PDB file of C-alpha atoms in Angstrom:
ATOM      1  CA  UNK I1218       0.998 -26.744  11.774  1.00 42.00           C
ATOM      2  CA  UNK I1219       2.196 -24.793   8.738  1.00 37.00           C
ATOM      3  CA  UNK I1220       0.261 -21.687   7.643  1.00 37.00           C
ATOM      4  CA  UNK I1221       1.184 -19.655   4.581  1.00 34.00           C
ATOM      5  CA  UNK I1222       0.037 -16.177   3.678  1.00 37.00           C
ATOM      6  CA  UNK I1223      -2.761 -15.924   1.140  1.00 36.00           C
ATOM      7  CA  UNK I1224      -1.973 -14.829  -2.409  1.00 33.00           C
ATOM      8  CA  UNK I1225      -2.478 -11.171  -3.333  1.00 31.00           C
ATOM      9  CA  UNK I1226      -5.725 -10.210  -4.968  1.00 31.00           C
ATOM     10  CA  UNK I1227      -5.371  -8.090  -8.090  1.00 28.00           C
ATOM     11  CA  UNK I1228      -6.334  -4.472  -7.461  1.00 29.00           C
ATOM     12  CA  UNK I1229      -2.086  -0.242  -1.543  1.00 30.00           C
ATOM     13  CA  UNK I1230       1.586   3.356   1.489  1.00 31.00           C
ATOM     14  CA  UNK I1231       2.316   5.520   4.427  1.00 31.00           C
ATOM     15  CA  UNK I1232      -0.538   7.982   4.986  1.00 30.00           C
ATOM     16  CA  UNK I1233       0.144  11.287   3.225  1.00 37.00           C
ATOM     17  CA  UNK I1234      -1.729  13.497   5.629  1.00 33.00           C
ATOM     18  CA  UNK I1235      -0.341  11.838   8.772  1.00 35.00           C
ATOM     19  CA  UNK I1236       3.247  11.799   7.568  1.00 38.00           C
ATOM     20  CA  UNK I1237       3.849   8.067   8.025  1.00 34.00           C
ATOM     21  CA  UNK I1238       7.169   6.908   6.575  1.00 30.00           C
ATOM     22  CA  UNK I1239       7.526   3.763   4.482  1.00 31.00           C
ATOM     23  CA  UNK I1240      10.242   1.135   4.632  1.00 26.00           C
ATOM     24  CA  UNK I1241      12.106   1.088   1.314  1.00 30.00           C
ATOM     25  CA  UNK I1242      13.619   4.116  -0.342  1.00 30.00           C
ATOM     26  CA  UNK I1243      15.195   5.291  -3.560  1.00 33.00           C
ATOM     27  CA  UNK I1244      17.667   8.022  -2.668  1.00 32.00           C
ATOM     28  CA  UNK I1245      18.345   9.350  -6.177  1.00 38.00           C
ATOM     29  CA  UNK I1246      15.764  11.142  -8.278  1.00 41.00           C
ATOM     30  CA  UNK I1247      14.864   9.691 -11.657  1.00 41.00           C
ATOM     31  CA  UNK I1248      13.304  11.765 -14.411  1.00 41.00           C
ATOM     32  CA  UNK I1249      10.160  10.348 -15.985  1.00 43.00           C
ATOM     33  CA  UNK I1250       9.220  10.919 -19.584  1.00 41.00           C
ATOM     34  CA  UNK I1251       7.572  14.298 -20.375  1.00 40.00           C
ATOM     35  CA  UNK I1252       3.926  14.410 -19.374  1.00 41.00           C
ATOM     36  CA  UNK I1253       1.332  16.854 -20.585  1.00 41.00           C
ATOM     37  CA  UNK I1254      -0.657  18.456 -17.793  1.00 38.00           C
ATOM     38  CA  UNK I1255      -4.114  19.906 -18.029  1.00 37.00           C
ATOM     39  CA  UNK I1256      -6.381  22.302 -16.177  1.00 39.00           C
ATOM     40  CA  UNK I1257      -4.901  24.450 -13.416  1.00 50.00           C
ATOM     41  CA  UNK I1258      -1.280  24.460 -14.634  1.00 55.00           C
ATOM     42  CA  UNK I1259      -2.163  25.914 -18.029  1.00 54.00           C
ATOM     43  CA  UNK I1260      -0.448  25.459 -21.376  1.00 58.00           C
ATOM     44  CA  UNK I1261       2.725  27.205 -20.177  1.00 61.00           C
ATOM     45  CA  UNK I1262       3.377  24.248 -17.891  1.00 76.00           C
ATOM     46  CA  UNK I1263       2.621  21.545 -20.470  1.00 74.00           C
ATOM     47  CA  UNK I1264       5.187  19.115 -21.861  1.00 78.00           C
ATOM     48  CA  UNK I1265       7.251  19.226 -18.707  1.00 88.00           C
ATOM     49  CA  UNK I1266       9.214  16.541 -16.876  1.00 92.00           C
ATOM     50  CA  UNK I1267       8.593  14.851 -13.532  1.00 95.00           C
ATOM     51  CA  UNK I1268      11.498  13.862 -11.311  1.00 96.00           C
ATOM     52  CA  UNK I1269      10.608  11.394  -8.533  1.00 97.00           C
ATOM     53  CA  UNK I1270      12.635  10.876  -5.354  1.00 96.00           C
ATOM     54  CA  UNK I1271      12.184   9.637  -1.770  1.00 97.00           C
ATOM     55  CA  UNK I1272      10.032   6.856  -3.215  1.00 95.00           C
ATOM     56  CA  UNK I1273       8.905   4.754  -0.254  1.00 93.00           C
ATOM     57  CA  UNK I1274       6.829   1.579  -0.308  1.00 89.00           C
ATOM     58  CA  UNK I1275       5.627  -0.914   2.256  1.00 90.00           C
ATOM     59  CA  UNK I1276       2.847  -3.316   3.125  1.00 93.00           C
ATOM     60  CA  UNK I1277       0.487  -1.789   5.684  1.00 93.00           C
ATOM     61  CA  UNK I1278      -2.121  -3.612   7.744  1.00 94.00           C
ATOM     62  CA  UNK I1279      -5.638  -2.400   7.007  1.00 94.00           C
ATOM     63  CA  UNK I1280      -7.559  -4.845   9.193  1.00 94.00           C
ATOM     64  CA  UNK I1281      -7.067  -7.516  11.818  1.00 95.00           C
ATOM     65  CA  UNK I1282      -9.213  -9.969  13.757  1.00 94.00           C
ATOM     66  CA  UNK I1283      -8.840 -11.119  17.341  1.00 95.00           C
ATOM     67  CA  UNK I1284      -7.058 -14.436  17.693  1.00 95.00           C
ATOM     68  CA  UNK I1285      -9.250 -17.524  17.688  1.00 94.00           C
ATOM     69  CA  UNK I1286      -8.355 -20.882  19.221  1.00 95.00           C
ATOM     70  CA  UNK I1287      -9.489 -24.048  17.459  1.00 92.00           C
ATOM     71  CA  UNK I1288      -9.154 -27.646  18.557  1.00 92.00           C
ATOM     72  CA  UNK I1289      -8.354 -30.836  16.703  1.00 90.00           C
ATOM     73  CA  UNK I1290      -9.605 -30.789  13.121  1.00 89.00           C
ATOM     74  CA  UNK I1291      -9.730 -26.984  12.930  1.00 86.00           C
ATOM     75  CA  UNK I1292     -12.817 -25.226  11.579  1.00 89.00           C
ATOM     76  CA  UNK I1293     -14.016 -21.809  10.361  1.00 90.00           C
ATOM     77  CA  UNK I1294     -12.561 -18.522  11.582  1.00 90.00           C
ATOM     78  CA  UNK I1295     -15.484 -16.351  12.597  1.00 89.00           C
ATOM     79  CA  UNK I1296     -13.944 -13.253  14.229  1.00 91.00           C
ATOM     80  CA  UNK I1297     -14.628 -10.057  12.244  1.00 91.00           C
ATOM     81  CA  UNK I1298     -11.777  -7.882  11.010  1.00 93.00           C
ATOM     82  CA  UNK I1299     -11.443  -4.452  12.623  1.00 93.00           C
ATOM     83  CA  UNK I1300     -10.082  -1.601  10.487  1.00 94.00           C
ATOM     84  CA  UNK I1301      -6.643  -0.294  11.392  1.00 94.00           C
ATOM     85  CA  UNK I1302      -5.850   1.900   8.390  1.00 93.00           C
ATOM     86  CA  UNK I1303      -7.670   3.428   5.414  1.00 93.00           C
ATOM     87  CA  UNK I1304      -5.382   3.840   2.378  1.00 93.00           C
ATOM     88  CA  UNK I1305      -5.609   7.059   0.374  1.00 91.00           C
ATOM     89  CA  UNK I1306      -4.932   8.273  -3.164  1.00 93.00           C
ATOM     90  CA  UNK I1307      -3.934  11.936  -3.300  1.00 94.00           C
ATOM     91  CA  UNK I1308      -1.414  14.566  -4.395  1.00 95.00           C
ATOM     92  CA  UNK I1309      -0.257  17.404  -2.148  1.00 95.00           C
ATOM     93  CA  UNK I1310       1.137  20.377  -4.088  1.00 93.00           C
ATOM     94  CA  UNK I1311       3.649  22.273  -1.985  1.00 93.00           C
ATOM     95  CA  UNK I1312       5.287  24.712  -4.392  1.00 90.00           C
ATOM     96  CA  UNK I1313       4.677  26.275  -7.810  1.00 90.00           C
ATOM     97  CA  UNK I1314       1.682  25.837 -10.124  1.00 88.00           C
ATOM     98  CA  UNK I1315      -0.909  23.206  -9.305  1.00 88.00           C
ATOM     99  CA  UNK I1316      -0.627  20.329 -11.772  1.00 90.00           C
ATOM    100  CA  UNK I1317      -3.189  17.870 -13.015  1.00 90.00           C
ATOM    101  CA  UNK I1318      -3.569  15.293 -10.227  1.00 91.00           C
ATOM    102  CA  UNK I1319      -4.301  12.373 -12.524  1.00 90.00           C
ATOM    103  CA  UNK I1320      -1.286  13.139 -14.726  1.00 90.00           C
ATOM    104  CA  UNK I1321       0.929  13.325 -11.640  1.00 93.00           C
ATOM    105  CA  UNK I1322      -0.256   9.943 -10.362  1.00 93.00           C
ATOM    106  CA  UNK I1323       0.111   8.422 -13.828  1.00 90.00           C
ATOM    107  CA  UNK I1324       3.701   9.608 -13.910  1.00 92.00           C
ATOM    108  CA  UNK I1325       4.355   7.987 -10.528  1.00 93.00           C
ATOM    109  CA  UNK I1326       2.765   4.775 -11.765  1.00 90.00           C
ATOM    110  CA  UNK I1327       5.027   4.784 -14.810  1.00 89.00           C
ATOM    111  CA  UNK I1328       8.027   5.464 -12.588  1.00 91.00           C
ATOM    112  CA  UNK I1329       7.081   2.403 -10.529  1.00 88.00           C
ATOM    113  CA  UNK I1330       7.053   0.319 -13.702  1.00 85.00           C
ATOM    114  CA  UNK I1331       3.292  -0.116 -13.947  1.00 80.00           C
ATOM    115  CA  UNK I1332       2.511  -0.639 -17.632  1.00 70.00           C
ATOM    116  CA  UNK I1333      -1.154   0.248 -17.051  1.00 76.00           C
ATOM    117  CA  UNK I1334      -0.144   3.854 -16.368  1.00 71.00           C
ATOM    118  CA  UNK I1335       0.080   4.487 -20.108  1.00 66.00           C
ATOM    119  CA  UNK I1336      -2.960   2.443 -21.125  1.00 69.00           C
ATOM    120  CA  UNK I1337      -6.370   3.990 -21.801  1.00 60.00           C
ATOM    121  CA  UNK I1338      -8.367   6.415 -19.672  1.00 61.00           C
ATOM    122  CA  UNK I1339      -9.130   4.171 -16.692  1.00 62.00           C
ATOM    123  CA  UNK I1340      -6.226   3.668 -14.322  1.00 80.00           C
ATOM    124  CA  UNK I1341      -7.089   2.867 -10.709  1.00 86.00           C
ATOM    125  CA  UNK I1342      -3.806   4.079  -9.209  1.00 88.00           C
ATOM    126  CA  UNK I1343      -4.503   7.608 -10.531  1.00 89.00           C
ATOM    127  CA  UNK I1344      -8.138   7.726  -9.353  1.00 90.00           C
ATOM    128  CA  UNK I1345      -8.421  10.017  -6.310  1.00 89.00           C
ATOM    129  CA  UNK I1346     -12.004   8.791  -5.854  1.00 89.00           C
ATOM    130  CA  UNK I1347     -10.859   5.189  -5.647  1.00 87.00           C
ATOM    131  CA  UNK I1348     -12.440   3.595  -2.570  1.00 88.00           C
ATOM    132  CA  UNK I1349     -10.334   1.824   0.017  1.00 87.00           C
ATOM    133  CA  UNK I1350     -10.537  -1.976  -0.081  1.00 86.00           C
ATOM    134  CA  UNK I1351     -13.437  -3.328   1.930  1.00 85.00           C
ATOM    135  CA  UNK I1352     -12.834  -5.582   4.879  1.00 83.00           C
ATOM    136  CA  UNK I1353     -15.283  -8.058   3.482  1.00 68.00           C
ATOM    137  CA  UNK I1354     -16.935 -10.627   5.670  1.00 62.00           C
ATOM    138  CA  UNK I1355     -15.539 -13.988   4.655  1.00 63.00           C
ATOM    139  CA  UNK I1356     -15.336 -17.456   6.058  1.00 70.00           C
ATOM    140  CA  UNK I1357     -11.870 -18.931   6.229  1.00 81.00           C
ATOM    141  CA  UNK I1358     -11.424 -22.492   7.391  1.00 85.00           C
ATOM    142  CA  UNK I1359      -8.308 -24.208   8.674  1.00 89.00           C
ATOM    143  CA  UNK I1360      -7.774 -27.923   8.977  1.00 89.00           C
ATOM    144  CA  UNK I1361      -5.778 -28.183  12.183  1.00 90.00           C
ATOM    145  CA  UNK I1362      -5.633 -27.107  15.795  1.00 92.00           C
ATOM    146  CA  UNK I1363      -4.047 -23.834  16.853  1.00 94.00           C
ATOM    147  CA  UNK I1364      -4.610 -20.150  17.562  1.00 95.00           C
ATOM    148  CA  UNK I1365      -5.297 -18.265  14.348  1.00 95.00           C
ATOM    149  CA  UNK I1366      -5.520 -14.644  13.206  1.00 95.00           C
ATOM    150  CA  UNK I1367      -7.110 -13.213  10.047  1.00 94.00           C
ATOM    151  CA  UNK I1368      -5.576 -10.014   8.618  1.00 95.00           C
ATOM    152  CA  UNK I1369      -5.724  -7.740   5.564  1.00 94.00           C
ATOM    153  CA  UNK I1370      -3.180  -5.316   4.114  1.00 94.00           C
ATOM    154  CA  UNK I1371      -2.324  -3.032   1.193  1.00 93.00           C
ATOM    155  CA  UNK I1372       0.928  -2.116  -0.556  1.00 91.00           C
ATOM    156  CA  UNK I1373       1.270   1.656  -0.200  1.00 93.00           C
ATOM    157  CA  UNK I1374       3.541   4.101  -2.016  1.00 94.00           C
ATOM    158  CA  UNK I1375       4.529   7.675  -1.185  1.00 96.00           C
ATOM    159  CA  UNK I1376       6.919   9.797  -3.233  1.00 97.00           C
ATOM    160  CA  UNK I1377       8.130  13.372  -3.526  1.00 98.00           C
ATOM    161  CA  UNK I1378       8.356  15.013  -6.929  1.00 97.00           C
ATOM    162  CA  UNK I1379       9.583  18.049  -8.799  1.00 96.00           C
ATOM    163  CA  UNK I1380       8.055  19.068 -12.100  1.00 95.00           C
ATOM    164  CA  UNK I1381       9.833  21.329 -14.557  1.00 93.00           C
ATOM    165  CA  UNK I1382       7.413  23.119 -16.885  1.00 88.00           C
ATOM    166  CA  UNK I1383       8.108  23.796 -20.532  1.00 80.00           C
ATOM    167  CA  UNK I1384       8.753  27.460 -19.671  1.00 81.00           C
ATOM    168  CA  UNK I1385      11.233  26.561 -16.917  1.00 83.00           C
ATOM    169  CA  UNK I1386       8.880  27.105 -13.970  1.00 87.00           C
ATOM    170  CA  UNK I1387       8.919  24.411 -11.295  1.00 92.00           C
ATOM    171  CA  UNK I1388       6.358  22.707  -9.112  1.00 93.00           C
ATOM    172  CA  UNK I1389       6.898  20.347  -6.192  1.00 96.00           C
ATOM    173  CA  UNK I1390       4.818  18.116  -3.972  1.00 96.00           C
ATOM    174  CA  UNK I1391       4.120  14.607  -2.718  1.00 97.00           C
ATOM    175  CA  UNK I1392       1.913  11.811  -4.045  1.00 96.00           C
ATOM    176  CA  UNK I1393       0.404   8.813  -2.319  1.00 95.00           C
ATOM    177  CA  UNK I1394      -1.372   5.726  -3.624  1.00 93.00           C
ATOM    178  CA  UNK I1395      -1.662   1.963  -3.303  1.00 91.00           C
ATOM    179  CA  UNK I1396      -1.108  -0.767  -5.837  1.00 84.00           C
ATOM    180  CA  UNK I1397      -2.419  -4.063  -4.444  1.00 81.00           C
ATOM    181  CA  UNK I1398      -4.373  -5.412  -1.504  1.00 85.00           C
ATOM    182  CA  UNK I1399      -4.146  -8.812   0.105  1.00 88.00           C
ATOM    183  CA  UNK I1400      -5.157 -10.927   3.065  1.00 90.00           C
ATOM    184  CA  UNK I1401      -3.829 -13.836   5.046  1.00 91.00           C
ATOM    185  CA  UNK I1402      -4.093 -16.145   8.031  1.00 93.00           C
ATOM    186  CA  UNK I1403      -1.377 -16.842  10.585  1.00 94.00           C
ATOM    187  CA  UNK I1404      -1.037 -19.273  13.454  1.00 95.00           C
ATOM    188  CA  UNK I1405       0.380 -17.725  16.611  1.00 95.00           C
ATOM    189  CA  UNK I1406       2.809 -20.540  17.465  1.00 94.00           C
ATOM    190  CA  UNK I1407       4.168 -20.838  13.910  1.00 94.00           C
ATOM    191  CA  UNK I1408       6.926 -18.416  12.776  1.00 93.00           C
ATOM    192  CA  UNK I1409       6.162 -16.466   9.601  1.00 92.00           C
ATOM    193  CA  UNK I1410       8.296 -17.806   6.748  1.00 88.00           C
ATOM    194  CA  UNK I1411      10.736 -15.451   5.010  1.00 84.00           C
ATOM    195  CA  UNK I1412       9.525 -12.495   7.075  1.00 82.00           C
ATOM    196  CA  UNK I1413      11.119  -9.122   6.373  1.00 84.00           C
ATOM    197  CA  UNK I1414      10.979  -5.886   8.355  1.00 81.00           C
ATOM    198  CA  UNK I1415       7.407  -4.588   8.372  1.00 84.00           C
ATOM    199  CA  UNK I1416       5.921  -7.897   7.223  1.00 91.00           C
ATOM    200  CA  UNK I1417       2.130  -7.535   7.664  1.00 93.00           C
ATOM    201  CA  UNK I1418       1.771 -11.064   9.031  1.00 94.00           C
ATOM    202  CA  UNK I1419       4.308 -10.388  11.778  1.00 94.00           C
ATOM    203  CA  UNK I1420       2.703  -7.042  12.529  1.00 95.00           C
ATOM    204  CA  UNK I1421      -0.661  -8.759  12.836  1.00 96.00           C
ATOM    205  CA  UNK I1422       0.877 -11.380  15.127  1.00 96.00           C
ATOM    206  CA  UNK I1423       2.334  -8.699  17.404  1.00 95.00           C
ATOM    207  CA  UNK I1424      -1.080  -7.095  17.764  1.00 96.00           C
ATOM    208  CA  UNK I1425      -3.236 -10.200  18.087  1.00 96.00           C
ATOM    209  CA  UNK I1426      -0.953 -12.982  19.346  1.00 96.00           C
ATOM    210  CA  UNK I1427       1.431 -10.868  21.418  1.00 94.00           C
ATOM    211  CA  UNK I1428       4.917  -9.505  20.821  1.00 93.00           C
ATOM    212  CA  UNK I1429       6.633 -12.602  22.249  1.00 94.00           C
ATOM    213  CA  UNK I1430       4.700 -15.093  20.133  1.00 95.00           C
ATOM    214  CA  UNK I1431       6.672 -17.155  17.572  1.00 95.00           C
ATOM    215  CA  UNK I1432       4.616 -15.663  14.719  1.00 95.00           C
ATOM    216  CA  UNK I1433       5.635 -12.176  15.869  1.00 93.00           C
ATOM    217  CA  UNK I1434       9.307 -13.165  15.815  1.00 88.00           C
ATOM    218  CA  UNK I1435       9.533 -14.149  19.474  1.00 74.00           C
ATOM    219  CA  UNK I1436      11.104 -17.347  20.720  1.00 63.00           C
ATOM    220  CA  UNK I1437       9.090 -20.516  20.590  1.00 54.00           C
ATOM    221  CA  UNK I1438       7.906 -21.955  23.746  1.00 46.00           C
TER     222      UNK I1438
END
């Protein structure tokens, strides 16, 4: 039976405080457009320039259910998701003056190519009070026999930065945030299509179906 991952819902990164490393990287720094900072940095550090590097991004499992076996005709999946990871939005300042957190996250969003970073006052990616996605109770039904697993994930981003103030002073630190969250269903005996390293469906299969299951990348049968 063929199972495809669910589409992303519009709305996630290695954990900043635990030092988790993401899967894709940009090795060269790229300067963002000048960004005015406010508050703790003061006017002397306004109109400076962010340079972003070590930009890492990956899909990270946030929740997973125990596998559930269904017979002919399928039916609803009723196992609850258990939380594996809580995504965060934060900036850690390591050197120099403390910058405006929201401005720093907006700059990272712009660097990632998110057009919303420059639009209006409300921008979720830059909101340090943004709650993690809920593992909402939901009823998913499948129409065939098999052993199925529900899972949820976010797309997380971490990045290091340097900021050069208008007066030449420099600040440095690391930012973390998440951009989208999604969910899916897999069937343990069905390989995940077009799976790449760190694919959340394969990770879920390893945890719930077993490392040797076809969905986890093991050999069938």
